[in-house]
Amino acid sequence: MAESANPSSVGWTTSSPDMTAAIGHTPLIRLRRASEATGCEILAKAEFMNPGGSVKDRAALAIIDDAERRGVLAPGGVVVEGTAGNTGIGLTLVANARGYRSVIVMPETQSQEKIDFLRMIGADLRLVPAKPFRDPGNYVHVSRRLAEEIGGVWANQFDNLANREGHRAGTGPEIWAQTDGRIDAFTCACGTGGTLAGVALGLEDCARAAGQARPQIVLADPEGSGLYGWVKADDLSITGSSITEGIGQSRVPGNLDGIAIDDAERIPDPEALDLIYDLLIHEGLSIGGSSGINVAAAIRVARRMGPGHRIVTILSDGGSRYQSKLFNPTFLRERNLPVPAWLDR
Ligand code: PMP
């Protein structure tokens, strides 16, 4: 056998890390047109590059690591979760790597692409009708009961603070390092709030250690969610609706508890969609609906702060996860949403 085939000579050994080493450490991309239009630097974390294709790989790993540390998850164990899809994908991949099974409960309204992907990677998928949180049939409650029934670990991403702690230890310090600590504001939308809260805490830790003021934290919200009103006026009431997935809330999840949020932006779908198509065709970035909301919010924050500021946001997942919705002329037309020219031939 050739010398170079010896594992130690090519830099890997039998103790090489598993797939979880590929989670996080994502590039921070400059959004050229948004930056030029505002005179600010608008930067976005490329979370679609995670192995499961979304920011939720980070939460999945943090939750499983935490369960292992607490001794509640051992090989052969089962992880159960209610999810809009991305957390289920992350949990299933990490579970596969670590020798666990995953049972994933998801509202049937979520994109076919996420459903297909979950089945492809071996999740035990349970689709349920979409119900409000107050209804016992809501996917979160179904997943909790299922975890109890089968004696599995309920990941409980909304209220399990391991979620935000993962972002506090990873995403936040990564952003700090990638900006050399020069960051004026961070904004993103919330599903569990783990990303917003964890990045806020992580940046605050880094700023304190550097003797600097912390950046502004701005919550981005789609229509049909109560969080904008909660930040602005302590009022969770809801108006409108959105085709985005994985973001928006009718309650305040535990992960947002105690977080200093300075402001909020509510973004209508057409504003987000315009940016999604613009970034795709002019900057080669294929992103999903929540990322469009995030970029729209970053632009609004930049306009409010004025030129010369640096704003960071999150590209949560990729456009291919929503091909049948955001990039489907029939779907868009049925909802009176704009159809981009190149999809309309
Ligand atoms: N964007 C997408 C596409 C998501 O799936 C999620 C999580 N459901 C989020 C954003 C929100 O992230 P978080 O749960 O950390 O608030």
mmCIF file of C-alpha atoms and ligand atoms in Angstrom:
data_model
loop_
_atom_site.group_PDB
_atom_site.id
_atom_site.type_symbol
_atom_site.label_atom_id
_atom_site.label_comp_id
_atom_site.label_asym_id
_atom_site.label_seq_id
_atom_site.Cartn_x
_atom_site.Cartn_y
_atom_site.Cartn_z
ATOM 1 C CA MET A 1 0.000 0.000 0.000
ATOM 2 C CA ALA A 2 1.314 3.447 -0.880
ATOM 3 C CA GLU A 3 2.775 5.508 1.930
ATOM 4 C CA SER A 4 0.115 8.200 1.525
ATOM 5 C CA ALA A 5 -2.685 5.713 2.249
ATOM 6 C CA ASN A 6 -1.589 5.573 5.874
ATOM 7 C CA PRO A 7 -4.269 7.547 7.750
ATOM 8 C CA SER A 8 -1.766 9.353 9.965
ATOM 9 C CA SER A 9 0.185 10.596 6.939
ATOM 10 C CA VAL A 10 -2.867 12.327 5.448
ATOM 11 C CA GLY A 11 -3.881 13.986 8.670
ATOM 12 C CA TRP A 12 -6.789 11.852 9.802
ATOM 13 C CA THR A 13 -6.924 9.134 12.393
ATOM 14 C CA THR A 14 -9.486 6.732 13.787
ATOM 15 C CA SER A 15 -10.435 9.473 16.266
ATOM 16 C CA SER A 16 -11.363 11.906 13.485
ATOM 17 C CA PRO A 17 -14.480 13.919 14.372
ATOM 18 C CA ASP A 18 -17.939 12.843 13.158
ATOM 19 C CA MET A 19 -20.284 14.915 10.949
ATOM 20 C CA THR A 20 -21.051 17.273 13.812
ATOM 21 C CA ALA A 21 -17.654 18.890 13.190
ATOM 22 C CA ALA A 22 -19.185 20.264 9.974
ATOM 23 C CA ILE A 23 -21.889 22.166 11.896
ATOM 24 C CA GLY A 24 -21.268 25.891 12.316
ATOM 25 C CA HIS A 25 -18.150 27.916 11.385
ATOM 26 C CA THR A 26 -20.130 29.347 8.459
ATOM 27 C CA PRO A 27 -18.876 32.196 6.265
ATOM 28 C CA LEU A 28 -20.096 35.742 6.819
ATOM 29 C CA ILE A 29 -21.134 37.034 3.395
ATOM 30 C CA ARG A 30 -21.326 40.703 2.362
ATOM 31 C CA LEU A 31 -24.656 41.460 0.716
ATOM 32 C CA ARG A 32 -23.408 43.790 -2.003
ATOM 33 C CA ARG A 33 -26.599 45.433 -3.238
ATOM 34 C CA ALA A 34 -28.104 45.857 0.218
ATOM 35 C CA SER A 35 -24.823 47.384 1.397
ATOM 36 C CA GLU A 36 -24.555 49.731 -1.591
ATOM 37 C CA ALA A 37 -28.182 50.814 -1.326
ATOM 38 C CA THR A 38 -27.863 51.766 2.341
ATOM 39 C CA GLY A 39 -24.243 52.945 2.623
ATOM 40 C CA CYS A 40 -23.885 50.403 5.417
ATOM 41 C CA GLU A 41 -22.143 47.077 5.506
ATOM 42 C CA ILE A 42 -24.799 44.369 5.594
ATOM 43 C CA LEU A 43 -23.357 40.953 6.362
ATOM 44 C CA ALA A 44 -25.111 37.600 6.612
ATOM 45 C CA LYS A 45 -24.137 34.235 8.120
ATOM 46 C CA ALA A 46 -24.415 31.487 5.494
ATOM 47 C CA GLU A 47 -26.284 29.014 7.696
ATOM 48 C CA PHE A 48 -27.631 27.165 4.639
ATOM 49 C CA MET A 49 -24.131 25.647 4.477
ATOM 50 C CA ASN A 50 -24.672 23.469 7.541
ATOM 51 C CA PRO A 51 -24.867 19.706 6.793
ATOM 52 C CA GLY A 52 -28.666 19.645 7.215
ATOM 53 C CA GLY A 53 -28.993 22.857 5.248
ATOM 54 C CA SER A 54 -30.115 25.210 8.003
ATOM 55 C CA VAL A 55 -29.253 27.198 11.105
ATOM 56 C CA LYS A 56 -31.146 24.595 13.125
ATOM 57 C CA ASP A 57 -28.308 22.068 12.886
ATOM 58 C CA ARG A 58 -26.628 24.170 15.566
ATOM 59 C CA ALA A 59 -29.606 23.914 17.936
ATOM 60 C CA ALA A 60 -29.981 20.187 17.239
ATOM 61 C CA LEU A 61 -26.343 19.522 18.127
ATOM 62 C CA ALA A 62 -26.493 21.710 21.246
ATOM 63 C CA ILE A 63 -29.667 19.962 22.454
ATOM 64 C CA ILE A 64 -28.263 16.459 21.871
ATOM 65 C CA ASP A 65 -24.892 17.361 23.433
ATOM 66 C CA ASP A 66 -26.744 18.712 26.476
ATOM 67 C CA ALA A 67 -28.934 15.594 26.791
ATOM 68 C CA GLU A 68 -25.814 13.403 26.615
ATOM 69 C CA ARG A 69 -24.090 15.507 29.304
ATOM 70 C CA ARG A 70 -27.160 15.220 31.544
ATOM 71 C CA GLY A 71 -27.061 11.448 31.043
ATOM 72 C CA VAL A 72 -30.597 11.198 29.629
ATOM 73 C CA LEU A 73 -29.513 10.051 26.168
ATOM 74 C CA ALA A 74 -27.422 6.955 25.580
ATOM 75 C CA PRO A 75 -26.810 4.860 22.429
ATOM 76 C CA GLY A 76 -30.058 3.298 21.230
ATOM 77 C CA GLY A 77 -32.035 6.191 22.731
ATOM 78 C CA VAL A 78 -34.793 8.125 20.985
ATOM 79 C CA VAL A 79 -35.035 11.876 20.396
ATOM 80 C CA VAL A 80 -38.545 13.248 19.843
ATOM 81 C CA GLU A 81 -39.351 16.732 18.587
ATOM 82 C CA GLY A 82 -42.055 18.943 17.147
ATOM 83 C CA THR A 83 -40.655 21.064 14.348
ATOM 84 C CA ALA A 84 -41.396 23.086 11.227
ATOM 85 C CA GLY A 85 -38.845 20.733 9.656
ATOM 86 C CA ASN A 86 -35.355 22.132 9.954
ATOM 87 C CA THR A 87 -34.803 21.175 13.593
ATOM 88 C CA GLY A 88 -36.090 17.706 12.730
ATOM 89 C CA ILE A 89 -33.548 17.469 9.921
ATOM 90 C CA GLY A 90 -30.692 18.562 12.194
ATOM 91 C CA LEU A 91 -31.775 16.248 15.020
ATOM 92 C CA THR A 92 -32.137 13.269 12.694
ATOM 93 C CA LEU A 93 -28.695 13.726 11.145
ATOM 94 C CA VAL A 94 -26.981 14.187 14.520
ATOM 95 C CA ALA A 95 -28.985 11.242 15.924
ATOM 96 C CA ASN A 96 -27.859 9.085 12.977
ATOM 97 C CA ALA A 97 -24.240 9.995 13.658
ATOM 98 C CA ARG A 98 -24.506 9.264 17.377
ATOM 99 C CA GLY A 99 -26.570 6.044 17.278
ATOM 100 C CA TYR A 100 -30.005 7.378 18.293
ATOM 101 C CA ARG A 101 -33.419 7.179 16.640
ATOM 102 C CA SER A 102 -35.478 10.277 15.904
ATOM 103 C CA VAL A 103 -39.244 10.726 15.918
ATOM 104 C CA ILE A 104 -40.278 13.979 14.248
ATOM 105 C CA VAL A 105 -43.715 15.599 14.525
ATOM 106 C CA MET A 106 -44.418 18.264 11.928
ATOM 107 C CA PRO A 107 -47.442 20.246 10.714
ATOM 108 C CA GLU A 108 -48.502 18.943 7.296
ATOM 109 C CA THR A 109 -48.528 22.523 5.925
ATOM 110 C CA GLN A 110 -44.733 22.691 5.745
ATOM 111 C CA SER A 111 -42.904 22.409 2.432
ATOM 112 C CA GLN A 112 -42.908 19.075 0.580
ATOM 113 C CA GLU A 113 -39.138 19.425 0.197
ATOM 114 C CA LYS A 114 -38.616 19.303 3.973
ATOM 115 C CA ILE A 115 -41.027 16.366 4.315
ATOM 116 C CA ASP A 116 -39.227 14.444 1.546
ATOM 117 C CA PHE A 117 -35.816 15.222 3.022
ATOM 118 C CA LEU A 118 -36.824 14.057 6.502
ATOM 119 C CA ARG A 119 -38.055 10.755 5.065
ATOM 120 C CA MET A 120 -34.894 10.448 2.966
ATOM 121 C CA ILE A 121 -32.616 10.717 6.003
ATOM 122 C CA GLY A 122 -34.544 8.105 7.972
ATOM 123 C CA ALA A 123 -36.660 10.173 10.374
ATOM 124 C CA ASP A 124 -39.754 8.492 11.811
ATOM 125 C CA LEU A 125 -41.995 11.314 10.565
ATOM 126 C CA ARG A 126 -45.455 11.990 11.989
ATOM 127 C CA LEU A 127 -47.378 14.651 10.055
ATOM 128 C CA VAL A 128 -50.201 16.331 11.962
ATOM 129 C CA PRO A 129 -52.800 18.951 10.952
ATOM 130 C CA ALA A 130 -51.715 22.540 11.696
ATOM 131 C CA LYS A 131 -53.389 23.684 14.937
ATOM 132 C CA PRO A 132 -52.872 26.745 17.155
ATOM 133 C CA PHE A 133 -50.636 26.366 20.210
ATOM 134 C CA ARG A 134 -53.634 26.485 22.579
ATOM 135 C CA ASP A 135 -55.033 23.319 20.895
ATOM 136 C CA PRO A 136 -53.816 20.005 22.408
ATOM 137 C CA GLY A 137 -53.383 18.746 18.816
ATOM 138 C CA ASN A 138 -50.685 21.356 18.101
ATOM 139 C CA TYR A 139 -47.484 19.630 16.901
ATOM 140 C CA VAL A 140 -45.482 20.793 19.942
ATOM 141 C CA HIS A 141 -47.927 19.169 22.398
ATOM 142 C CA VAL A 142 -48.211 16.026 20.248
ATOM 143 C CA SER A 143 -44.421 15.655 20.327
ATOM 144 C CA ARG A 144 -44.278 16.106 24.107
ATOM 145 C CA ARG A 145 -46.922 13.419 24.675
ATOM 146 C CA LEU A 146 -45.227 11.096 22.200
ATOM 147 C CA ALA A 147 -41.885 11.492 24.000
ATOM 148 C CA GLU A 148 -43.577 10.582 27.283
ATOM 149 C CA GLU A 149 -45.325 7.575 25.725
ATOM 150 C CA ILE A 150 -42.233 6.060 24.133
ATOM 151 C CA GLY A 151 -39.821 7.110 26.870
ATOM 152 C CA GLY A 152 -37.760 9.251 24.521
ATOM 153 C CA VAL A 153 -35.957 12.523 25.121
ATOM 154 C CA TRP A 154 -38.170 15.488 24.188
ATOM 155 C CA ALA A 155 -35.871 18.045 22.560
ATOM 156 C CA ASN A 156 -38.305 20.854 23.468
ATOM 157 C CA GLN A 157 -36.469 23.423 21.335
ATOM 158 C CA PHE A 158 -38.780 26.316 22.267
ATOM 159 C CA ASP A 159 -38.134 26.206 26.007
ATOM 160 C CA ASN A 160 -34.919 24.188 26.224
ATOM 161 C CA LEU A 161 -32.208 26.794 26.837
ATOM 162 C CA ALA A 162 -29.523 24.454 25.436
ATOM 163 C CA ASN A 163 -30.820 25.815 22.105
ATOM 164 C CA ARG A 164 -29.787 29.423 22.750
ATOM 165 C CA GLU A 165 -26.664 28.358 24.646
ATOM 166 C CA GLY A 166 -25.475 26.648 21.449
ATOM 167 C CA HIS A 167 -25.736 29.960 19.591
ATOM 168 C CA ARG A 168 -24.200 31.819 22.538
ATOM 169 C CA ALA A 169 -21.130 29.588 22.388
ATOM 170 C CA GLY A 170 -20.989 29.304 18.586
ATOM 171 C CA THR A 171 -22.843 31.734 16.312
ATOM 172 C CA GLY A 172 -22.359 34.833 18.495
ATOM 173 C CA PRO A 173 -18.584 34.552 19.011
ATOM 174 C CA GLU A 174 -18.161 33.543 15.336
ATOM 175 C CA ILE A 175 -19.853 36.798 14.279
ATOM 176 C CA TRP A 176 -17.731 38.768 16.737
ATOM 177 C CA ALA A 177 -14.513 37.243 15.355
ATOM 178 C CA GLN A 178 -15.608 37.639 11.721
ATOM 179 C CA THR A 179 -16.337 41.349 12.247
ATOM 180 C CA ASP A 180 -13.320 42.011 14.506
ATOM 181 C CA GLY A 181 -15.842 43.127 17.091
ATOM 182 C CA ARG A 182 -17.094 45.941 14.857
ATOM 183 C CA ILE A 183 -20.821 45.355 14.693
ATOM 184 C CA ASP A 184 -23.551 47.930 15.297
ATOM 185 C CA ALA A 185 -26.654 45.763 15.099
ATOM 186 C CA PHE A 186 -27.820 42.186 14.773
ATOM 187 C CA THR A 187 -31.256 41.236 13.495
ATOM 188 C CA CYS A 188 -33.115 38.010 12.733
ATOM 189 C CA ALA A 189 -36.563 36.461 12.912
ATOM 190 C CA CYS A 190 -37.594 34.044 15.651
ATOM 191 C CA GLY A 191 -39.128 30.610 15.661
ATOM 192 C CA THR A 192 -37.873 29.385 19.001
ATOM 193 C CA GLY A 193 -35.864 32.587 19.432
ATOM 194 C CA GLY A 194 -32.768 30.455 20.009
ATOM 195 C CA THR A 195 -30.784 32.177 17.272
ATOM 196 C CA LEU A 196 -31.709 35.759 18.215
ATOM 197 C CA ALA A 197 -31.311 35.188 21.960
ATOM 198 C CA GLY A 198 -28.146 33.122 21.727
ATOM 199 C CA VAL A 199 -26.410 35.507 19.322
ATOM 200 C CA ALA A 200 -27.493 38.458 21.505
ATOM 201 C CA LEU A 201 -26.026 36.787 24.594
ATOM 202 C CA GLY A 202 -22.861 35.709 22.746
ATOM 203 C CA LEU A 203 -22.231 39.197 21.357
ATOM 204 C CA GLU A 204 -22.911 40.695 24.774
ATOM 205 C CA ASP A 205 -20.341 38.317 26.340
ATOM 206 C CA CYS A 206 -17.755 39.282 23.696
ATOM 207 C CA ALA A 207 -18.471 43.026 23.991
ATOM 208 C CA ARG A 208 -18.180 42.906 27.778
ATOM 209 C CA ALA A 209 -14.862 41.056 27.566
ATOM 210 C CA ALA A 210 -13.605 43.713 25.114
ATOM 211 C CA GLY A 211 -14.901 46.612 27.244
ATOM 212 C CA GLN A 212 -17.247 47.708 24.450
ATOM 213 C CA ALA A 213 -20.959 48.487 24.259
ATOM 214 C CA ARG A 214 -23.085 45.616 22.961
ATOM 215 C CA PRO A 215 -24.669 45.897 19.492
ATOM 216 C CA GLN A 216 -28.351 46.719 19.038
ATOM 217 C CA ILE A 217 -30.594 43.659 18.874
ATOM 218 C CA VAL A 218 -33.587 43.898 16.537
ATOM 219 C CA LEU A 219 -36.252 41.194 16.228
ATOM 220 C CA ALA A 220 -37.513 40.623 12.675
ATOM 221 C CA ASP A 221 -41.052 39.298 12.409
ATOM 222 C CA PRO A 222 -43.309 38.156 9.559
ATOM 223 C CA GLU A 223 -46.999 39.055 9.382
ATOM 224 C CA GLY A 224 -49.173 36.643 11.345
ATOM 225 C CA SER A 225 -46.849 36.637 14.365
ATOM 226 C CA GLY A 226 -47.239 38.278 17.752
ATOM 227 C CA LEU A 227 -43.572 38.967 18.518
ATOM 228 C CA TYR A 228 -43.357 42.387 16.812
ATOM 229 C CA GLY A 229 -46.209 43.650 18.991
ATOM 230 C CA TRP A 230 -44.662 42.002 22.040
ATOM 231 C CA VAL A 231 -41.386 43.903 21.575
ATOM 232 C CA LYS A 232 -43.051 47.204 20.635
ATOM 233 C CA ALA A 233 -45.953 47.289 23.089
ATOM 234 C CA ASP A 234 -45.979 44.110 25.161
ATOM 235 C CA ASP A 235 -48.965 43.026 23.047
ATOM 236 C CA LEU A 236 -48.912 39.576 21.429
ATOM 237 C CA SER A 237 -52.006 40.087 19.277
ATOM 238 C CA ILE A 238 -51.727 38.953 15.674
ATOM 239 C CA THR A 239 -52.694 40.403 12.283
ATOM 240 C CA GLY A 240 -52.150 39.116 8.746
ATOM 241 C CA SER A 241 -50.361 35.960 7.632
ATOM 242 C CA SER A 242 -47.167 34.804 5.917
ATOM 243 C CA ILE A 243 -45.999 32.036 3.594
ATOM 244 C CA THR A 244 -42.647 31.891 5.410
ATOM 245 C CA GLU A 245 -41.890 28.751 7.448
ATOM 246 C CA GLY A 246 -40.160 28.238 10.791
ATOM 247 C CA ILE A 247 -40.626 31.769 12.094
ATOM 248 C CA GLY A 248 -43.317 33.726 13.907
ATOM 249 C CA GLN A 249 -44.933 32.988 17.262
ATOM 250 C CA SER A 250 -48.163 33.445 19.150
ATOM 251 C CA ARG A 251 -46.366 33.204 22.506
ATOM 252 C CA VAL A 252 -42.985 34.102 23.981
ATOM 253 C CA PRO A 253 -40.799 30.965 23.940
ATOM 254 C CA GLY A 254 -38.548 30.296 26.928
ATOM 255 C CA ASN A 255 -35.491 30.942 24.779
ATOM 256 C CA LEU A 256 -36.463 34.635 24.456
ATOM 257 C CA ASP A 257 -36.951 35.034 28.188
ATOM 258 C CA GLY A 258 -34.856 37.802 29.753
ATOM 259 C CA ILE A 259 -33.202 38.899 26.483
ATOM 260 C CA ALA A 260 -32.655 42.637 25.923
ATOM 261 C CA ILE A 261 -34.307 43.343 22.554
ATOM 262 C CA ASP A 262 -33.980 46.963 21.456
ATOM 263 C CA ASP A 263 -36.434 47.103 18.574
ATOM 264 C CA ALA A 264 -38.486 45.081 16.083
ATOM 265 C CA GLU A 265 -39.377 45.191 12.383
ATOM 266 C CA ARG A 266 -42.459 43.609 10.848
ATOM 267 C CA ILE A 267 -41.845 42.563 7.244
ATOM 268 C CA PRO A 268 -44.645 41.792 4.743
ATOM 269 C CA ASP A 269 -43.983 38.771 2.485
ATOM 270 C CA PRO A 270 -43.689 40.773 -0.792
ATOM 271 C CA GLU A 271 -40.802 42.827 0.673
ATOM 272 C CA ALA A 272 -38.970 39.612 1.642
ATOM 273 C CA LEU A 273 -39.710 37.896 -1.695
ATOM 274 C CA ASP A 274 -38.327 40.846 -3.692
ATOM 275 C CA LEU A 275 -35.035 40.488 -1.822
ATOM 276 C CA ILE A 276 -34.971 36.701 -2.217
ATOM 277 C CA TYR A 277 -35.279 37.027 -6.008
ATOM 278 C CA ASP A 278 -32.857 39.962 -6.144
ATOM 279 C CA LEU A 279 -30.156 38.126 -4.154
ATOM 280 C CA LEU A 280 -30.595 35.024 -6.299
ATOM 281 C CA ILE A 281 -30.327 36.700 -9.679
ATOM 282 C CA HIS A 282 -27.750 39.400 -8.845
ATOM 283 C CA GLU A 283 -25.599 37.819 -6.144
ATOM 284 C CA GLY A 284 -26.016 34.084 -6.692
ATOM 285 C CA LEU A 285 -27.488 33.486 -3.255
ATOM 286 C CA SER A 286 -30.333 30.971 -3.020
ATOM 287 C CA ILE A 287 -32.197 31.538 0.251
ATOM 288 C CA GLY A 288 -35.510 30.644 1.886
ATOM 289 C CA GLY A 289 -38.373 32.789 3.155
ATOM 290 C CA SER A 290 -37.137 33.523 6.669
ATOM 291 C CA SER A 291 -33.780 34.646 5.259
ATOM 292 C CA GLY A 292 -35.668 37.125 3.068
ATOM 293 C CA ILE A 293 -37.406 38.499 6.165
ATOM 294 C CA ASN A 294 -34.001 38.771 7.864
ATOM 295 C CA VAL A 295 -32.365 40.641 4.983
ATOM 296 C CA ALA A 296 -35.348 43.005 4.701
ATOM 297 C CA ALA A 297 -35.054 43.754 8.415
ATOM 298 C CA ALA A 298 -31.291 44.334 8.116
ATOM 299 C CA ILE A 299 -31.921 46.878 5.343
ATOM 300 C CA ARG A 300 -34.537 48.673 7.437
ATOM 301 C CA VAL A 301 -32.163 48.777 10.423
ATOM 302 C CA ALA A 302 -29.408 50.147 8.143
ATOM 303 C CA ARG A 303 -31.732 52.895 6.849
ATOM 304 C CA ARG A 304 -32.684 53.831 10.378
ATOM 305 C CA MET A 305 -29.092 53.907 11.659
ATOM 306 C CA GLY A 306 -27.769 55.766 8.598
ATOM 307 C CA PRO A 307 -24.665 55.176 6.449
ATOM 308 C CA GLY A 308 -21.449 53.825 7.927
ATOM 309 C CA HIS A 309 -22.926 51.150 10.176
ATOM 310 C CA ARG A 310 -22.433 47.420 10.121
ATOM 311 C CA ILE A 311 -25.469 45.173 10.448
ATOM 312 C CA VAL A 312 -25.351 41.384 10.646
ATOM 313 C CA THR A 313 -28.153 38.918 9.945
ATOM 314 C CA ILE A 314 -28.742 35.220 9.223
ATOM 315 C CA LEU A 315 -29.334 33.288 5.998
ATOM 316 C CA SER A 316 -31.231 30.524 7.818
ATOM 317 C CA ASP A 317 -31.714 28.037 4.988
ATOM 318 C CA GLY A 318 -31.612 27.696 1.211
ATOM 319 C CA GLY A 319 -34.143 28.332 -1.535
ATOM 320 C CA SER A 320 -34.217 24.734 -2.794
ATOM 321 C CA ARG A 321 -36.111 23.807 0.378
ATOM 322 C CA TYR A 322 -39.040 25.917 -0.952
ATOM 323 C CA GLN A 323 -38.871 25.328 -4.704
ATOM 324 C CA SER A 324 -42.533 24.245 -4.742
ATOM 325 C CA LYS A 325 -43.646 27.445 -3.012
ATOM 326 C CA LEU A 326 -41.404 30.520 -3.290
ATOM 327 C CA PHE A 327 -40.230 29.600 -6.792
ATOM 328 C CA ASN A 328 -43.488 28.185 -8.133
ATOM 329 C CA PRO A 329 -45.443 30.660 -10.331
ATOM 330 C CA THR A 330 -48.768 28.877 -9.702
ATOM 331 C CA PHE A 331 -48.329 29.009 -5.916
ATOM 332 C CA LEU A 332 -47.309 32.674 -6.046
ATOM 333 C CA ARG A 333 -50.090 33.736 -8.419
ATOM 334 C CA GLU A 334 -52.762 32.035 -6.287
ATOM 335 C CA ARG A 335 -51.655 34.318 -3.447
ATOM 336 C CA ASN A 336 -51.349 37.485 -5.543
ATOM 337 C CA LEU A 337 -47.598 37.515 -4.992
ATOM 338 C CA PRO A 338 -45.143 38.775 -7.622
ATOM 339 C CA VAL A 339 -43.687 36.170 -10.012
ATOM 340 C CA PRO A 340 -40.088 36.881 -11.031
ATOM 341 C CA ALA A 341 -39.579 37.177 -14.799
ATOM 342 C CA TRP A 342 -37.247 34.204 -15.258
ATOM 343 C CA LEU A 343 -39.698 31.836 -13.556
ATOM 344 C CA ASP A 344 -42.513 33.046 -15.757
ATOM 345 C CA ARG A 345 -41.514 31.620 -19.129
HETATM 346 N N1 PMP B 1 -35.605 30.161 9.690
HETATM 347 C C1 PMP B 1 -35.928 28.891 9.428
HETATM 348 C C2 PMP B 1 -35.990 28.460 7.998
HETATM 349 C C3 PMP B 1 -36.215 27.999 10.465
HETATM 350 O O1 PMP B 1 -36.549 26.728 10.202
HETATM 351 C C4 PMP B 1 -36.166 28.456 11.801
HETATM 352 C C5 PMP B 1 -36.455 27.545 12.950
HETATM 353 N N2 PMP B 1 -37.744 27.033 13.017
HETATM 354 C C6 PMP B 1 -35.843 29.804 12.025
HETATM 355 C C7 PMP B 1 -35.552 30.620 10.947
HETATM 356 C C8 PMP B 1 -35.860 30.387 13.400
HETATM 357 O O2 PMP B 1 -34.770 30.034 14.199
HETATM 358 P P1 PMP B 1 -34.917 29.977 15.762
HETATM 359 O O3 PMP B 1 -35.724 28.766 16.095
HETATM 360 O O4 PMP B 1 -33.516 29.879 16.257
HETATM 361 O O5 PMP B 1 -35.603 31.225 16.218
#
